[in-house]
Coordinates of C-alpha atoms and ligand atoms in Angstrom, one line a residue:
X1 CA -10.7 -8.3 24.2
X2 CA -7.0 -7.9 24.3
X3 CA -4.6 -8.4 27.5
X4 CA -1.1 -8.2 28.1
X5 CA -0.6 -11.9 28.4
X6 CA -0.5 -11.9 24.3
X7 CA 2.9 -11.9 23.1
X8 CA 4.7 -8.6 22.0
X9 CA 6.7 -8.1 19.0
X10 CA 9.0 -5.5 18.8
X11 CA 10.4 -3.0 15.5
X12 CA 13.8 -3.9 14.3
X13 CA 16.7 -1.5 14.0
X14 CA 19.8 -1.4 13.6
X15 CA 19.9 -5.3 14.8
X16 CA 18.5 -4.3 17.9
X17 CA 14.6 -5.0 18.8
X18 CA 13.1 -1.7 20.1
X19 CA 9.5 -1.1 20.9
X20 CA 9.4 2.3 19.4
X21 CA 9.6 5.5 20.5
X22 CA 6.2 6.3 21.6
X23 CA 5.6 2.9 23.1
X24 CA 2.5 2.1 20.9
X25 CA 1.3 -1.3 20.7
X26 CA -1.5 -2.6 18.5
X27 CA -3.2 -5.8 18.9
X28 CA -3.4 -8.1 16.1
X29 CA -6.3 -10.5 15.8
X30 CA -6.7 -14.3 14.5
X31 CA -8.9 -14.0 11.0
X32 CA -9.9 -17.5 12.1
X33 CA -11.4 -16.5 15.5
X34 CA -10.8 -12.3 15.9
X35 CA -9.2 -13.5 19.0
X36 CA -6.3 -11.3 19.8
X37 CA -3.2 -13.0 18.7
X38 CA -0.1 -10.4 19.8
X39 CA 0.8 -7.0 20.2
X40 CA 2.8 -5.6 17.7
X41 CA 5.2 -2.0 18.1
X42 CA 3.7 0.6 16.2
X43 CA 6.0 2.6 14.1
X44 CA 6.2 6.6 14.1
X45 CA 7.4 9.1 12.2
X46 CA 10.8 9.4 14.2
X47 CA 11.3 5.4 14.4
X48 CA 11.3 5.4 10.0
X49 CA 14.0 8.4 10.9
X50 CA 15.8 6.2 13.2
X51 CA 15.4 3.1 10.6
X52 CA 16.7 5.4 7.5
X53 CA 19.6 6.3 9.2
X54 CA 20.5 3.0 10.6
X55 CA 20.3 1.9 7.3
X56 CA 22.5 4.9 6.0
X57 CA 25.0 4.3 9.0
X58 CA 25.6 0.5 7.7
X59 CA 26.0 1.4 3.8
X60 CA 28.9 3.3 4.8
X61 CA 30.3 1.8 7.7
X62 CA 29.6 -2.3 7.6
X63 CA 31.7 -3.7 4.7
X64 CA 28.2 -5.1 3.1
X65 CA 28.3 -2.7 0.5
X66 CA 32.0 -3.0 -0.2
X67 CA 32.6 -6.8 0.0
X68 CA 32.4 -8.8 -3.1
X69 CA 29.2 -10.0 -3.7
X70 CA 30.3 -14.0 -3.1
X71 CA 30.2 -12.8 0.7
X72 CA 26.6 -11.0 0.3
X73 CA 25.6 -14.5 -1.6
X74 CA 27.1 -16.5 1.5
X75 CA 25.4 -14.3 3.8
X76 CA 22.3 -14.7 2.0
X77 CA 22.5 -18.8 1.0
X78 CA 22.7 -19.2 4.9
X79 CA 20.0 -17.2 5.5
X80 CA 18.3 -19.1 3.1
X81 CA 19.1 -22.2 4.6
X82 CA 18.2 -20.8 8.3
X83 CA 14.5 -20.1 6.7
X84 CA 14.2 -23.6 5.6
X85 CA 15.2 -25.2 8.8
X86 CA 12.8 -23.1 10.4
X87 CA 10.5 -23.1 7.5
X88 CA 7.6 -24.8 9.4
X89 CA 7.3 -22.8 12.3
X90 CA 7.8 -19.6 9.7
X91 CA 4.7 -20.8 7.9
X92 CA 2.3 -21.4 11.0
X93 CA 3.2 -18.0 12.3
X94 CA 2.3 -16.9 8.6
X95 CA -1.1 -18.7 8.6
X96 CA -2.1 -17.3 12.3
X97 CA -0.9 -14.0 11.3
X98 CA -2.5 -13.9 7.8
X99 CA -5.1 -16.6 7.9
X100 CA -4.3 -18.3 4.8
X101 CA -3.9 -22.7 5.3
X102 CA -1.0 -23.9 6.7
X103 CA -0.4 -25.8 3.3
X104 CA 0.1 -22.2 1.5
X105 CA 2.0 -20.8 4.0
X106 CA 4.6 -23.9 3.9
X107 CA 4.6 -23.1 -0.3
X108 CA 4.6 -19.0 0.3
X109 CA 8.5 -19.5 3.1
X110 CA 9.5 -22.0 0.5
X111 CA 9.1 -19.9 -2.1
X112 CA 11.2 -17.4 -0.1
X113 CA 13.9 -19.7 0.2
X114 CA 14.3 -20.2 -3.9
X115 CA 14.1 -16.5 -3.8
X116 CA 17.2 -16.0 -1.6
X117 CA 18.9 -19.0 -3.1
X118 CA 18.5 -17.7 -6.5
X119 CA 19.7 -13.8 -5.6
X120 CA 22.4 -15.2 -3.1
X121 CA 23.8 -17.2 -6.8
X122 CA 23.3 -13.8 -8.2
X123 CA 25.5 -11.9 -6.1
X124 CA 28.8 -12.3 -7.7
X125 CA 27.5 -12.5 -10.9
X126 CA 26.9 -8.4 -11.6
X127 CA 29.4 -7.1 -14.5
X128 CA 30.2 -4.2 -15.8
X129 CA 30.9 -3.5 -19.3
X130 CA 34.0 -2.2 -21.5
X131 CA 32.8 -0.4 -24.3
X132 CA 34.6 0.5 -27.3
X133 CA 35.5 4.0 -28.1
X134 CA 38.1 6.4 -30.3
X135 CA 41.6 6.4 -29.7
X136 CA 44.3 5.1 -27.0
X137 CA 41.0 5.2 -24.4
X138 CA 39.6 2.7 -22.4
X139 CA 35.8 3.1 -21.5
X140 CA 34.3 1.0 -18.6
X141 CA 31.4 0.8 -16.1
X142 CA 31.1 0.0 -12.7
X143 CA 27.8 -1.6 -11.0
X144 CA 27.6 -0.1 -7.7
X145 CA 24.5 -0.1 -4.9
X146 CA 22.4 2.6 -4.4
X147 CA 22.5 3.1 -0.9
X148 CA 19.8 2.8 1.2
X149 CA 16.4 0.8 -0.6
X150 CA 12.9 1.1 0.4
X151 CA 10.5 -2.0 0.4
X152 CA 6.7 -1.4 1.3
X153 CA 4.8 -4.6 1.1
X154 CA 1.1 -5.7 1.4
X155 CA -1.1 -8.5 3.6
X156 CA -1.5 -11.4 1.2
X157 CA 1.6 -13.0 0.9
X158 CA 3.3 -10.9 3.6
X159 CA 7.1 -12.5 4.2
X160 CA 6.9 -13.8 -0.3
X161 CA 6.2 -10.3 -1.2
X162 CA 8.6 -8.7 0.9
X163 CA 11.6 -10.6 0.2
X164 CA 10.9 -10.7 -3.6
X165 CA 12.0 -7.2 -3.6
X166 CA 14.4 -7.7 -0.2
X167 CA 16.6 -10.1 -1.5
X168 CA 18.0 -8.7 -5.4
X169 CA 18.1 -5.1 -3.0
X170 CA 20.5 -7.1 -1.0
X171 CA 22.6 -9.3 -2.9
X172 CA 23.1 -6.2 -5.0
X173 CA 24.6 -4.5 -1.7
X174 CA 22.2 -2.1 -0.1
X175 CA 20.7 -1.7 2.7
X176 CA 17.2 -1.9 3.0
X177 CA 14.0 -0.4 5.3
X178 CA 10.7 -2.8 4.7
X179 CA 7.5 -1.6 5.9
X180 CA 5.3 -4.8 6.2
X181 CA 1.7 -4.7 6.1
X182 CA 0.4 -3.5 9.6
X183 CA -2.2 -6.4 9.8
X184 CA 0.6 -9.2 9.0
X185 CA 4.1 -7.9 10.2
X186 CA 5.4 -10.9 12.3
X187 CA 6.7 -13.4 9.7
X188 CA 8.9 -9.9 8.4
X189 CA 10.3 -9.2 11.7
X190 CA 10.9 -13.3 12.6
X191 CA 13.5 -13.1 9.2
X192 CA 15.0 -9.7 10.4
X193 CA 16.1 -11.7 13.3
X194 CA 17.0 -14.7 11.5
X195 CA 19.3 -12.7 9.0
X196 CA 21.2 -11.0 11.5
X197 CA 22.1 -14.8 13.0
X198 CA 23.1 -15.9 9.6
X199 CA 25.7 -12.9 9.2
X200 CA 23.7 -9.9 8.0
X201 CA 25.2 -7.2 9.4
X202 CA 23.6 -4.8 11.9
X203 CA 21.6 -2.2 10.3
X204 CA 21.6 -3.7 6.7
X205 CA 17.9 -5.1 7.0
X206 CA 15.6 -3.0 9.4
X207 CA 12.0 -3.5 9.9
X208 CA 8.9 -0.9 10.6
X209 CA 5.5 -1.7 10.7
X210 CA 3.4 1.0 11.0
X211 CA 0.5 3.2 9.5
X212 CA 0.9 3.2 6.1
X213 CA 0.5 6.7 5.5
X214 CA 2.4 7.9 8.5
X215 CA 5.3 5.8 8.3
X216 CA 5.4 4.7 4.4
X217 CA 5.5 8.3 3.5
X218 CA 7.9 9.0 6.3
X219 CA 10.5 6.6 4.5
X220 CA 9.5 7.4 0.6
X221 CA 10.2 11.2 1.7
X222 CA 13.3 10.4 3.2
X223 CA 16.6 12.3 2.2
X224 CA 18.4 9.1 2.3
X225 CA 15.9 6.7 0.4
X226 CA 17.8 5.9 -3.0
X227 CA 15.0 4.1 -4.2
X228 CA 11.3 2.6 -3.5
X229 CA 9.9 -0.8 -4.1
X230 CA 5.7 -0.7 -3.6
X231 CA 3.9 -3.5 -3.7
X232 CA -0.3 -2.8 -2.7
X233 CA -3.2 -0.6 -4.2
X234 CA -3.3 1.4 -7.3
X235 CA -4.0 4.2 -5.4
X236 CA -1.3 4.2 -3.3
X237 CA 1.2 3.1 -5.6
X238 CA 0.3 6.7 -7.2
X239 CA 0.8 8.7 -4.5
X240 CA 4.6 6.7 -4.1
X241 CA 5.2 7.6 -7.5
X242 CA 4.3 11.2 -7.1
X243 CA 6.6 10.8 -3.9
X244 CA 9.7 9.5 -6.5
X245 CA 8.9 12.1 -9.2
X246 CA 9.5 15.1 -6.6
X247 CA 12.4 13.1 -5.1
X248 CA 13.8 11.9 -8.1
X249 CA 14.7 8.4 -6.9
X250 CA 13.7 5.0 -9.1
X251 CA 10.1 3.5 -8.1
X252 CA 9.3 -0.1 -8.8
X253 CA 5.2 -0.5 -9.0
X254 CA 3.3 -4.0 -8.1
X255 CA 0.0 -3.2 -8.0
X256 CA -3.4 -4.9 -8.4
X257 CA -5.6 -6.9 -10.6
X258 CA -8.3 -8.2 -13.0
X259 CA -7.0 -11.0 -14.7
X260 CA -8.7 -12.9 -17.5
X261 CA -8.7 -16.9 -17.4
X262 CA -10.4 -17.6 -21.4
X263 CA -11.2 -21.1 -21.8
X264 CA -11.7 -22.1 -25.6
X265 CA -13.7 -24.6 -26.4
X266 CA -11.2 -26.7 -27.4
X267 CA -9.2 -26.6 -23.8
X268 CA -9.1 -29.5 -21.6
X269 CA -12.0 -29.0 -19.5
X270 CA -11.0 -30.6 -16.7
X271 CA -8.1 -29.2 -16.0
X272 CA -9.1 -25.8 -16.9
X273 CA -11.9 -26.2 -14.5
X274 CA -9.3 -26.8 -11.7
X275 CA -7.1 -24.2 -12.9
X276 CA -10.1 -21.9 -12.7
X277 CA -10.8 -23.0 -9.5
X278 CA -7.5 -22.7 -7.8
X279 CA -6.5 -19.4 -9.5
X280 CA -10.0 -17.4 -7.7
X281 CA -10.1 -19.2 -4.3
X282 CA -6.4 -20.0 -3.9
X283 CA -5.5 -17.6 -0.7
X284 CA -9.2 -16.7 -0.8
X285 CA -9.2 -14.8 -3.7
X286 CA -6.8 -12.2 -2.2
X287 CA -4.1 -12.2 -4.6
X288 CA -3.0 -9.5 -7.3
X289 CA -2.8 -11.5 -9.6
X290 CA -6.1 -13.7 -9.2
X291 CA -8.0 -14.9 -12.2
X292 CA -11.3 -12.9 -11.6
X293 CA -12.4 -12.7 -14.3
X294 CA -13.4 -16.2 -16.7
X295 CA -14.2 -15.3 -20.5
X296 CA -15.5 -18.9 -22.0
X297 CA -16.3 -19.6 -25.1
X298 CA -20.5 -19.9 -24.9
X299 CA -20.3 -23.6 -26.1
X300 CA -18.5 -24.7 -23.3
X301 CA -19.9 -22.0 -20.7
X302 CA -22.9 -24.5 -19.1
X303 CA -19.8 -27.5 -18.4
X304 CA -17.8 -25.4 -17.6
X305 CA -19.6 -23.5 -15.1
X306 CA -21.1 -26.1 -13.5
X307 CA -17.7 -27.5 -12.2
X308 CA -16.6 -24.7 -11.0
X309 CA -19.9 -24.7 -8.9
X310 CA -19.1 -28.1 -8.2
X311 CA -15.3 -27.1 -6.7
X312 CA -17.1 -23.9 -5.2
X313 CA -19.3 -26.1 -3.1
X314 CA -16.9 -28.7 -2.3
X315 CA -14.1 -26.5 -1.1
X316 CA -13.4 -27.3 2.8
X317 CA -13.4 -23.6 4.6
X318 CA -11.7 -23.4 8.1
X319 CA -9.3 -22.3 10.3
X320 CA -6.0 -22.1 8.4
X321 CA -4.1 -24.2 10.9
X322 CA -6.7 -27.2 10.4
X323 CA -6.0 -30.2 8.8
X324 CA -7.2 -30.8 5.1
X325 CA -8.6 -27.2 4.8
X326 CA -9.0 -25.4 1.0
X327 CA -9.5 -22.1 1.9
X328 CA -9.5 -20.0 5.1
X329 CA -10.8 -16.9 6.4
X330 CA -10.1 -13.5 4.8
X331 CA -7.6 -11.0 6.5
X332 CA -10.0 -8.9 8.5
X333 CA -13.5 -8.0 9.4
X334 CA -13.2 -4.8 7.0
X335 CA -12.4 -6.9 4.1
X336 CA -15.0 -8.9 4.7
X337 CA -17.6 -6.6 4.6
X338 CA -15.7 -5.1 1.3
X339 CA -16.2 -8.1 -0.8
X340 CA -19.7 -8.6 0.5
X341 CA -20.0 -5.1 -0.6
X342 CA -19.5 -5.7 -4.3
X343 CA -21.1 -8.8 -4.3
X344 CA -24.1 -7.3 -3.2
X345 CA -24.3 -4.1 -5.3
X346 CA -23.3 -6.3 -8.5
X347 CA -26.7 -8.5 -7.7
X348 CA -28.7 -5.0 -7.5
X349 CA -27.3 -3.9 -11.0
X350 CA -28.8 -7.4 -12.0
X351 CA -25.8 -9.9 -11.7
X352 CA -27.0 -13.8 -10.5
X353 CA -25.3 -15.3 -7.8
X354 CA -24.4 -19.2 -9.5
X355 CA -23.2 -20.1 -5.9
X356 CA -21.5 -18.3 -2.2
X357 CA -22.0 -14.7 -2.0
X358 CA -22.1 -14.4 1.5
X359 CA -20.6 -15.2 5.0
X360 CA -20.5 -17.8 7.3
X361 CA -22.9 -17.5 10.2
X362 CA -23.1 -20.7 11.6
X363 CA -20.8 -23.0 13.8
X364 CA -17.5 -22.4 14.8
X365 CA -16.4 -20.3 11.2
X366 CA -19.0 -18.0 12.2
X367 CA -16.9 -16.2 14.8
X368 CA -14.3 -15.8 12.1
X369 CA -14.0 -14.2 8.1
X370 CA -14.8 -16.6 6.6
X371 CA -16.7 -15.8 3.2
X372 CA -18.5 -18.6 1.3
X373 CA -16.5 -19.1 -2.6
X374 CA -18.4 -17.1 -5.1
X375 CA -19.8 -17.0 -8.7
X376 CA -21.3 -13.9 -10.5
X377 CA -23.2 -14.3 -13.8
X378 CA -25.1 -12.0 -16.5
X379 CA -22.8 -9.1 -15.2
X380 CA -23.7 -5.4 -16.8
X381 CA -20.6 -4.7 -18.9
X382 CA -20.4 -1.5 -16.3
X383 CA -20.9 -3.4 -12.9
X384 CA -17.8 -2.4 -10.6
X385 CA -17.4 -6.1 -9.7
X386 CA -16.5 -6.8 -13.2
X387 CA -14.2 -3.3 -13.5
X388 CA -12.4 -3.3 -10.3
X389 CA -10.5 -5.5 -7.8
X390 CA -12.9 -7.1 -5.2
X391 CA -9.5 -9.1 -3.7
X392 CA -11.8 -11.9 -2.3
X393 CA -13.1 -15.6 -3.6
X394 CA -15.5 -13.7 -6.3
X395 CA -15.6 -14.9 -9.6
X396 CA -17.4 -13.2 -12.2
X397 CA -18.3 -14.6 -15.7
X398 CA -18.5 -13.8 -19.1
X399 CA -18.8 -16.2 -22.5
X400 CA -17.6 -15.1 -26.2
X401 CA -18.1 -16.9 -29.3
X402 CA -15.2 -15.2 -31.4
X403 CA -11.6 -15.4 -30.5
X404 CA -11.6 -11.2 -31.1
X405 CA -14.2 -10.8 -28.6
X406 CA -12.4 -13.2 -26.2
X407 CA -9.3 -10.5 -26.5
X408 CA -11.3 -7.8 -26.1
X409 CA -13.5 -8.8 -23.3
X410 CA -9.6 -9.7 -21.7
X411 CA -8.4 -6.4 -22.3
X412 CA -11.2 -4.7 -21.3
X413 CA -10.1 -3.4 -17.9
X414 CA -7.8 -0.5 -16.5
X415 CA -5.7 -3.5 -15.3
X416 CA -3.0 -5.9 -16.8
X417 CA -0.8 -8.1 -14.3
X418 CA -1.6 -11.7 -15.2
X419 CA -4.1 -13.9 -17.9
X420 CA -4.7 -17.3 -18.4
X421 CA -5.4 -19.1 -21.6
X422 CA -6.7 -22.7 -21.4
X423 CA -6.1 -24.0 -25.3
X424 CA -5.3 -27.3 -27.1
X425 CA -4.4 -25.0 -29.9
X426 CA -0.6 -23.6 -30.1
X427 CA -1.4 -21.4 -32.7
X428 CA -4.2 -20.1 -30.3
X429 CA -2.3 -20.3 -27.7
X430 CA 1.0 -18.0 -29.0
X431 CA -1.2 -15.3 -31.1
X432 CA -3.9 -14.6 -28.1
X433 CA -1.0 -14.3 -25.4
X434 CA 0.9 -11.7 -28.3
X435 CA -2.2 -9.9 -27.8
X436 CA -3.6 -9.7 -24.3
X437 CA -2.1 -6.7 -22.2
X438 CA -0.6 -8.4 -19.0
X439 CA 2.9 -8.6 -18.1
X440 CA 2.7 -11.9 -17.3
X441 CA 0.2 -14.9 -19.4
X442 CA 0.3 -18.3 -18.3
X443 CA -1.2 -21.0 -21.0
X444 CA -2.6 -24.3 -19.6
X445 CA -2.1 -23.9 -16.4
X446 CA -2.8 -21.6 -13.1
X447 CA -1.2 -18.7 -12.4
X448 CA 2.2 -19.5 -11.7
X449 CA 5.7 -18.0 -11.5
X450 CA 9.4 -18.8 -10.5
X451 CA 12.4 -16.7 -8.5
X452 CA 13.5 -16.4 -11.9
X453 CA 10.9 -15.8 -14.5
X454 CA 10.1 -11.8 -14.3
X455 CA 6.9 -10.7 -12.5
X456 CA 5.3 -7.4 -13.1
X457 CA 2.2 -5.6 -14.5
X458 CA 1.0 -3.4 -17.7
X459 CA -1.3 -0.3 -17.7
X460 CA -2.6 0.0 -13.9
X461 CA -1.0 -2.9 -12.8
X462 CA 2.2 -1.4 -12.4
X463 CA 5.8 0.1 -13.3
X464 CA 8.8 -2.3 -13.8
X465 CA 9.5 -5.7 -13.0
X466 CA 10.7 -7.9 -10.1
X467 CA 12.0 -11.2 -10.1
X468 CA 14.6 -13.3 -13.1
X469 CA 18.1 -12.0 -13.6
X470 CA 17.1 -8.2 -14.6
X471 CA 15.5 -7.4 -11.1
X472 CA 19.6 -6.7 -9.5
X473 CA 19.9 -3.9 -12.0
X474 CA 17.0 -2.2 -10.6
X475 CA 18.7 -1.9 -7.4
X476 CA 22.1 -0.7 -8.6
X477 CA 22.7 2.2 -10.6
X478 CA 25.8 2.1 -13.2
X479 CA 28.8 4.4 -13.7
X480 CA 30.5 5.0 -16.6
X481 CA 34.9 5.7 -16.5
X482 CA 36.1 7.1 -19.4
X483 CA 40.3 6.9 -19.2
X484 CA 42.6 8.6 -21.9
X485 CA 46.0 6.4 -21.8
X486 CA 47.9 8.3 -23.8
X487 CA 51.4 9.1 -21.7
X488 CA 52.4 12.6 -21.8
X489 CA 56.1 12.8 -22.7
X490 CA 58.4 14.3 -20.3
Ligands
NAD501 P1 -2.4 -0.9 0.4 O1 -2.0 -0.1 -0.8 O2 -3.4 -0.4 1.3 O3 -1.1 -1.1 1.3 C1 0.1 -1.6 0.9 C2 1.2 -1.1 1.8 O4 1.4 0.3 1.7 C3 1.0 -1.4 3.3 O5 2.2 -1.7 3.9 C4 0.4 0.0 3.7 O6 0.6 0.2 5.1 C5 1.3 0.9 2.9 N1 0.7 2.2 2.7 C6 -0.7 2.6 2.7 N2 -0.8 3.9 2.5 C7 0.4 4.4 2.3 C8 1.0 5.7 1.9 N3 0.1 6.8 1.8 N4 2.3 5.8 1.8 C9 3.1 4.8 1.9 N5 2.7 3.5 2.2 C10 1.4 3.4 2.4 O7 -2.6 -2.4 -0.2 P2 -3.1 -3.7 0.7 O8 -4.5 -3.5 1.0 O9 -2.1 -3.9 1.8 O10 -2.8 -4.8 -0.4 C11 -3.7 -5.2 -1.4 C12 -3.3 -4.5 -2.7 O11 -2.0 -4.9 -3.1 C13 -4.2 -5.0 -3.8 O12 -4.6 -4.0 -4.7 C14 -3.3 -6.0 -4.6 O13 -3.7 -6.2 -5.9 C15 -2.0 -5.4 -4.4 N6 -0.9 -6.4 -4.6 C16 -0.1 -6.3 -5.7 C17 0.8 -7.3 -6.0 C18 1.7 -7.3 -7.2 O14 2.8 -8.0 -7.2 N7 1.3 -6.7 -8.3 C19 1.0 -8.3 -5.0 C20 0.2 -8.3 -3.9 C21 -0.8 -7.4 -3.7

């Protein structure tokens, strides 16, 4: 049960902390315990109002926008260096918020961190371009901000996936509204604070949790939104894009998963199996980019799958903040029972459980959502936990004998974010990752990506890219002066 001892966080706008206009608070719970951790603002329709034009208020009137972008890098590097410093207590707040193990968390800030680094280097390093043209002309462009940028972000890597948009939206001199997640807000509205200490200036970065489709709507329908940066569900991300059609305004598109792993049967077994391993039950299986589904070839499937039973079994499950834990609790109660769910209809269409497939209901773990690491053989081709995200530690297997078949099988899915290939074979290697459908393949390794290396998804994984040099363009948009210097005589 909730009390008013917890501790309250507020909204943030316009470098003030506010609790909101209608004074709502909701109670967030420990996925380790479901014991109430805080109580969190609750935005409304008027506070994403009161965000927009905060935001709109400091494009025109801070000198963010107009500064060179060496200051915006400054401002950034130090908030950069301000996260790290802090990094620790970021990531616990993270893992109590979220659930994940502290050892995640710590990766997840620093990977925030390299993300500001590498935008705040970016900064001052957006050019225009002269462009030959007839005559006594000269023909130029000019980079310039858009105004005021939209972020929406999910629960599974809730500061990481923020900031991955935050960050080129700022160095490229907007100003920005993020809605977090309303399960995981905190670690979002800790950095709001954090930036404005490191020089950010009041009402550049404002920050409103709150119902997604009261308040996410509010701010994608907003007059002043100049663009919108999803990251979350398929579904969703369609109705945002419906949103940007009507409004006319640029919409970047993370959305889920299905990935492939295919293991040949010449790959290096071991490490595949702990690539396997790490890319299903890293985070609990709740990542968009997850390899659910392994494709091995069938004379390696019986090694093969016995190891990854083997990690399965061995993998230590507990509260995220405990020492030497693998894997912690999923995010709520709801998700819970929605892995379960596919898990359990997948055995009634005649799928066999290898290992997991259910929830802890003994000891301590039992008061928390914790869900045992899972393997699903001898899937129906048409069983939804093969076809659609289950966003849990549920693996489901298939074996090929045919390298065509191992393409197909990988393809075979309304989703393409990110596939693994586990190969001794370059030749194998280059040609299958020419031909899978994801925006992103990773070869020998599990999934993995960098500040700079571009992230994104094909087909229902999603529209444009974040991340790597390109992502400043998408938040600037590009003016084109076209001067005749011909002097009149007088
Ligand atoms: P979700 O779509 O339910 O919510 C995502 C965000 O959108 C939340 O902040 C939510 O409040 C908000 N939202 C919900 N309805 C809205 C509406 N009608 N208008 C505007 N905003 C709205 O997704 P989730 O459950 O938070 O996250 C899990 C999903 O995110 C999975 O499908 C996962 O694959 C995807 N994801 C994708 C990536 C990627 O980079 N491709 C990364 C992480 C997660």
């Amino acid at each position: 049960m909730a009390t008013s001892s917890e501790p309250t966080f507020d909204l943030f706008i316009g470098g003030q902390e506010v609790p909101g206009h209608r004074g709502d608070r909701q109670v967030l719970y420990d996925p380790a315990t479901n014991h109430p951790l805080g109580r969190v603002a609750v935005a409304g329709v008027e506070d994403a109002g009161a965000a927009m034009e905060s935001a709109e208020r400091a494009f025109r009137e801070s000198p963010w926008a107009r500064d060179d972008g060496a200051r915006r890098g400054k401002a950034l590097g130090r908030l950069a260096s301000a996260l790290e410093a802090d990094l620790e207590s970021f990531a616990r707040l993270e893992t109590e918020n979220m659930g994940k193990p502290l050892r995640e968390s710590r990766g997840d800030i620093g990977y925030v961190v390299r993300t500001l680094e590498y935008f705040a280097g970016l900064a001052d390093k957006v050019e225009g371009e002269t462009i030959p043209v007839p005559g006594a002309r000269f023909d130029y462009t000019i980079p310039e901000p858009l105004g005021v940028t939209v972020h929406i972000a999910p629960w599974n890597y809730p500061l990481l996936l923020a900031i991955r948009s935050v960050a080129p939206a700022l160095a490229a001199g907007n100003s920005v509204v993020l809605k977090p997640a309303s399960l995981t807000p905190l670690t979002a509205l800790r950095f709001a604070r954090l930036a404005k200490a490191a020089g950010v200036p009041d009402g550049i970065l404002n920050v409103v949790p709150g119902p997604g489709r009261e308040v996410g709507e509010a701010l994608a329908q907003d007059a002043r939104c100049r663009s919108i940066t999803f990251t979350g569900s398929g579904e969703v991300g369609a109705r945002i894009a419906e949103i940007a059609a009507h409004r006319l305004v640029p919409v970047t598109l993370e959305l889920g998963g299905k990935g492939p792993v295919v293991v040949f049967a010449d790959a290096d077994l071991d490490r595949a199996t702990k690539g396997i391993g790490y890319g299903i039950f890293q985070n609990a299986g709740q990542m968009c980019w997850a390899s659910s589904r392994l494709i091995v070839h069938e004379s390696v499937r019986e090694t093969v799958l016995e190891r990854v039973r083997a990690i399965a079994e061995k993998l230590r499950l507990g509260p995220g903040l405990a020492e030497g834990v693998e894997m912690g609790p999923l995010v709520s109660r709801e998700q819970v029972e929605r892995v379960l769910g596919f898990v359990e209809e997948a055995r009634g269409d005649g799928a066999k459980l290898l290992t997991g497939g259910s929830r802890v209901t003994e000891g301590e773990l039992s008061h928390g959502n914790f869900v045992r690491p899972t393997v699903l053989t001898e899937l129906p081709a048409s069983s939804r936990a093969l076809r659609e995200e289950i966003f849990g530690p549920v693996l489901s297997v298939l074996s090929f004998s045919d390298p065509e078949e191992a393409i197909r099988l990988a393809n075979d899915t309304p989703y393409g974010l990110l596939g693994t290939l586990w190969t001794r074979d370059l030749g194998t290697a280059h040609t299958v990752a020419r031909r899978i459908d994801c925006g992103m393949i990773v070869v020998n390794e599990a999934p993995l990506t960098y500040p700079q290396s571009p992230f994104g998804g094909m087909k229902g994984s999603g529209l444009g890219f974040e991340q790597g040099r390109r992502a400043i363009a998408a938040y600037m948009r590009r003016k084109n002066v076209l001067v005749n210097l011909a002097t009149s005589k007088r």
